[in-house]
């Protein structure tokens, strides 16, 4: 706009001067038209960029959980068959972690759903930060998260699960009244096997999670889910209100 004003002023001054030179008028007209062209292109580019951002946001809203930022079940349904097919074709490992917050109903009943939402966002943030960009983090249910780990065998995904256990249990959520709330999680792990169909490994991760819940919570179990595979985790701490009290609920 400033260039266009300058070119217009130059043309006006040239036309009102005592000596009018045709070349000056032609140059100012060309420059003015060039400035107008650049302005139009810039406006069109800005409009296109806004449309691209808006479309990208709409696409993200379709496949993302709005509360936690993790993928949703719709995305999982679209993604899982393709990833299983790729893993089988390339003979690369594919594993899953199913993470469930312990005593989450008690959190909602005691502190209310807004605090429950804070807990979910806190835990989702820990999971997303700990996983690789190639991993798929999905909000699988109300308080359940699924991690589909690409190019990861059972040992790899179990290491990730152990790290998440420590991070979730070791962190705390600051409540509106400035008190600290601690939560724990139980995790089931499984790896894709050649003799199973589709997303069966997610079902086996769910079975392993059930064993982790039944054998004390705040622990990781792997598939096949048997009690002997339970990781050595402390059986206390379902939910802690004030870490210095260390009183299990």
Coordinates of C-alpha atoms in Angstrom, one line a residue:
X1 CA 0.0 0.0 0.0
X2 CA 2.8 2.4 0.8
X3 CA 4.5 1.7 -2.5
X4 CA 1.2 2.3 -4.3
X5 CA 0.7 5.7 -2.5
X6 CA 4.3 6.6 -3.4
X7 CA 3.9 5.7 -7.0
X8 CA 0.6 7.6 -7.2
X9 CA 2.1 10.7 -5.6
X10 CA 5.0 10.5 -8.0
X11 CA 2.7 10.4 -11.0
X12 CA 0.6 13.3 -9.7
X13 CA 3.7 15.4 -9.1
X14 CA 5.0 14.6 -12.5
X15 CA 1.8 15.5 -14.2
X16 CA 1.5 18.9 -12.4
X17 CA 5.1 20.0 -12.8
X18 CA 5.9 22.6 -15.4
X19 CA 7.7 20.1 -17.5
X20 CA 5.7 16.9 -18.0
X21 CA 7.7 14.0 -19.1
X22 CA 5.9 11.1 -20.7
X23 CA 8.4 8.6 -19.4
X24 CA 7.8 9.6 -15.8
X25 CA 4.1 9.1 -16.2
X26 CA 4.6 5.8 -17.9
X27 CA 7.0 4.6 -15.2
X28 CA 4.7 5.7 -12.3
X29 CA 1.7 4.1 -14.0
X30 CA 3.5 0.8 -14.5
X31 CA 4.8 0.8 -10.9
X32 CA 1.3 1.7 -9.6
X33 CA -0.2 -1.2 -11.5
X34 CA 2.6 -3.5 -10.3
X35 CA 1.9 -2.5 -6.7
X36 CA -1.8 -3.2 -7.2
X37 CA -1.0 -6.6 -8.7
X38 CA 1.2 -7.5 -5.7
X39 CA -1.5 -6.3 -3.3
X40 CA -4.1 -8.5 -5.0
X41 CA -1.8 -11.5 -5.0
X42 CA -1.0 -11.0 -1.3
X43 CA -4.7 -10.8 -0.4
X44 CA -5.4 -14.0 -2.4
X45 CA -2.5 -15.8 -0.7
X46 CA -3.7 -14.7 2.7
X47 CA -7.2 -15.8 1.9
X48 CA -5.9 -19.2 0.7
X49 CA -3.8 -19.6 3.8
X50 CA -6.8 -18.9 6.0
X51 CA -8.8 -21.5 4.1
X52 CA -6.1 -24.1 4.4
X53 CA -5.7 -23.5 8.2
X54 CA -9.5 -23.7 8.6
X55 CA -9.7 -26.9 6.6
X56 CA -6.8 -28.4 8.5
X57 CA -8.5 -27.5 11.8
X58 CA -11.7 -29.1 10.7
X59 CA -9.9 -32.3 9.7
X60 CA -8.1 -32.3 13.0
X61 CA -11.4 -31.9 14.9
X62 CA -12.8 -34.9 13.1
X63 CA -10.0 -37.3 14.2
X64 CA -8.8 -35.6 17.5
X65 CA -10.4 -35.8 21.0
X66 CA -11.1 -32.1 21.8
X67 CA -10.3 -32.5 25.5
X68 CA -7.0 -34.3 25.5
X69 CA -5.6 -33.7 22.0
X70 CA -5.2 -37.5 21.4
X71 CA -6.7 -39.3 18.4
X72 CA -10.3 -40.5 18.8
X73 CA -11.8 -43.9 18.1
X74 CA -12.9 -42.8 14.6
X75 CA -9.3 -42.3 13.7
X76 CA -8.4 -45.6 15.2
X77 CA -10.9 -47.5 13.2
X78 CA -9.5 -45.9 10.0
X79 CA -5.9 -46.4 10.9
X80 CA -5.5 -49.8 12.6
X81 CA -6.2 -52.0 9.6
X82 CA -3.7 -50.1 7.4
X83 CA -1.0 -50.3 10.1
X84 CA -1.6 -54.0 10.6
X85 CA -1.4 -54.6 6.9
X86 CA 1.9 -52.6 6.6
X87 CA 3.4 -54.4 9.6
X88 CA 2.6 -57.8 8.1
X89 CA 3.8 -56.9 4.6
X90 CA 7.1 -55.4 5.9
X91 CA 7.5 -58.0 8.7
X92 CA 8.0 -55.1 11.2
X93 CA 6.7 -55.4 14.8
X94 CA 3.6 -53.6 16.0
X95 CA 2.6 -53.3 19.6
X96 CA -0.1 -51.7 21.8
X97 CA -0.3 -50.3 25.3
X98 CA -3.7 -49.9 26.9
X99 CA -3.6 -47.5 29.8
X100 CA -6.4 -47.1 32.3
X101 CA -6.5 -44.6 35.1
X102 CA -7.0 -46.2 38.6
X103 CA -10.1 -45.2 40.6
X104 CA -11.0 -42.5 38.1
X105 CA -14.7 -42.7 39.0
X106 CA -13.7 -41.8 42.6
X107 CA -12.0 -38.7 41.2
X108 CA -15.1 -37.6 39.4
X109 CA -17.4 -38.4 42.4
X110 CA -15.2 -36.7 44.9
X111 CA -13.8 -33.7 43.1
X112 CA -16.2 -33.3 40.2
X113 CA -16.0 -33.7 36.4
X114 CA -13.9 -30.5 35.9
X115 CA -11.1 -32.0 38.0
X116 CA -11.6 -35.2 36.2
X117 CA -11.0 -33.3 32.9
X118 CA -7.8 -31.8 34.4
X119 CA -6.6 -35.3 35.3
X120 CA -7.3 -36.6 31.8
X121 CA -5.5 -33.7 30.1
X122 CA -2.5 -34.1 32.5
X123 CA -2.2 -37.8 31.8
X124 CA -2.7 -37.4 28.1
X125 CA 0.0 -34.8 28.0
X126 CA 2.4 -37.2 29.7
X127 CA 1.6 -39.9 27.2
X128 CA 1.9 -37.7 24.2
X129 CA 5.2 -36.3 25.4
X130 CA 6.7 -39.7 26.1
X131 CA 5.7 -41.3 22.8
X132 CA 7.4 -40.9 19.5
X133 CA 5.9 -38.9 16.7
X134 CA 5.3 -42.1 14.8
X135 CA 3.3 -43.6 17.6
X136 CA -0.5 -43.3 17.6
X137 CA -2.0 -42.1 20.9
X138 CA -5.8 -42.7 21.0
X139 CA -8.3 -41.8 23.7
X140 CA -9.8 -45.3 23.7
X141 CA -12.5 -44.7 26.3
X142 CA -13.5 -42.4 29.1
X143 CA -10.3 -42.8 31.1
X144 CA -8.5 -45.3 28.8
X145 CA -5.7 -44.4 26.4
X146 CA -4.3 -46.7 23.7
X147 CA -0.8 -46.3 22.3
X148 CA -0.2 -48.1 19.0
X149 CA 3.6 -48.3 18.8
X150 CA 5.0 -48.8 15.3
X151 CA 8.3 -50.7 14.8
X152 CA 8.2 -51.8 18.4
X153 CA 8.2 -55.3 19.9
X154 CA 6.9 -56.3 23.2
X155 CA 10.1 -55.4 25.1
X156 CA 10.1 -51.9 23.5
X157 CA 6.5 -51.2 24.4
X158 CA 6.9 -52.6 27.9
X159 CA 9.8 -50.3 28.5
X160 CA 7.6 -47.4 27.4
X161 CA 4.8 -48.7 29.6
X162 CA 7.1 -48.8 32.7
X163 CA 8.3 -45.3 32.0
X164 CA 4.7 -44.1 31.8
X165 CA 3.8 -45.8 35.1
X166 CA 6.6 -43.9 36.9
X167 CA 5.7 -40.6 35.2
X168 CA 2.0 -40.8 36.0
X169 CA 2.5 -42.0 39.6
X170 CA 5.3 -39.5 40.2
X171 CA 3.5 -36.4 38.9
X172 CA 0.7 -34.4 40.4
X173 CA -2.2 -32.2 39.3
X174 CA -2.7 -28.8 40.9
X175 CA -6.3 -28.4 41.8
X176 CA -8.1 -25.0 41.9
X177 CA -7.8 -25.0 45.7
X178 CA -4.0 -25.3 45.3
X179 CA -3.8 -28.8 46.7
X180 CA -2.1 -31.7 44.8
X181 CA -3.8 -34.7 43.4
X182 CA -1.9 -37.8 42.5
X183 CA -3.2 -40.6 40.3
X184 CA -1.9 -44.0 39.1
X185 CA -2.6 -46.1 36.1
X186 CA -2.7 -49.8 35.1
X187 CA -1.3 -50.9 31.7
X188 CA -1.7 -53.9 29.5
X189 CA 0.8 -54.6 26.7
X190 CA 0.6 -56.9 23.6
X191 CA 2.4 -57.3 20.3
X192 CA 0.9 -58.2 16.9
X193 CA 1.4 -62.0 16.2
X194 CA 1.5 -63.6 12.8
X195 CA -1.2 -66.2 13.8
X196 CA -3.9 -63.7 14.7
X197 CA -6.2 -61.5 12.6
X198 CA -6.5 -57.7 12.5
X199 CA -6.4 -55.8 15.8
X200 CA -6.5 -58.9 18.0
X201 CA -3.3 -57.6 19.7
X202 CA -5.4 -54.7 21.1
X203 CA -7.9 -57.2 22.6
X204 CA -5.0 -59.1 24.2
X205 CA -3.6 -55.8 25.6
X206 CA -7.1 -55.3 27.1
X207 CA -6.9 -58.7 28.7
X208 CA -3.5 -57.9 30.1
X209 CA -4.9 -54.7 31.5
X210 CA -7.6 -56.6 33.3
X211 CA -5.0 -58.7 35.0
X212 CA -3.1 -55.6 36.0
X213 CA -6.3 -54.3 37.6
X214 CA -7.1 -57.5 39.4
X215 CA -3.6 -57.9 40.8
X216 CA -3.2 -54.6 42.5
X217 CA -3.2 -51.8 40.0
X218 CA -0.4 -49.3 39.3
X219 CA 1.4 -52.0 37.3
X220 CA 2.1 -53.4 33.8
X221 CA 1.1 -56.8 32.5
X222 CA 1.9 -58.2 29.1
X223 CA 0.0 -60.7 26.9
X224 CA -0.5 -63.5 27.4
X225 CA -2.0 -62.0 30.6
X226 CA -1.1 -64.1 33.5
X227 CA -0.4 -63.1 37.1
X228 CA 3.2 -64.3 36.9
X229 CA 3.9 -61.6 34.3
X230 CA 2.9 -58.8 36.6
X231 CA 5.7 -56.2 37.0
X232 CA 6.9 -55.6 40.6
X233 CA 5.0 -52.4 41.5
X234 CA 3.8 -51.2 44.9
X235 CA 0.3 -52.1 45.6
X236 CA -0.5 -48.9 47.4
X237 CA -1.6 -45.6 45.9
X238 CA -4.8 -45.7 44.0
X239 CA -5.3 -42.0 44.4
X240 CA -3.3 -39.7 46.7
X241 CA -4.6 -36.4 47.9
X242 CA -1.6 -34.5 49.3
X243 CA 1.6 -36.5 48.6
X244 CA 3.0 -35.9 52.1
X245 CA 0.1 -37.9 53.7
X246 CA 0.7 -41.0 51.5
X247 CA -2.6 -42.4 52.4
X248 CA -4.2 -44.9 49.9
X249 CA -7.8 -44.7 48.8

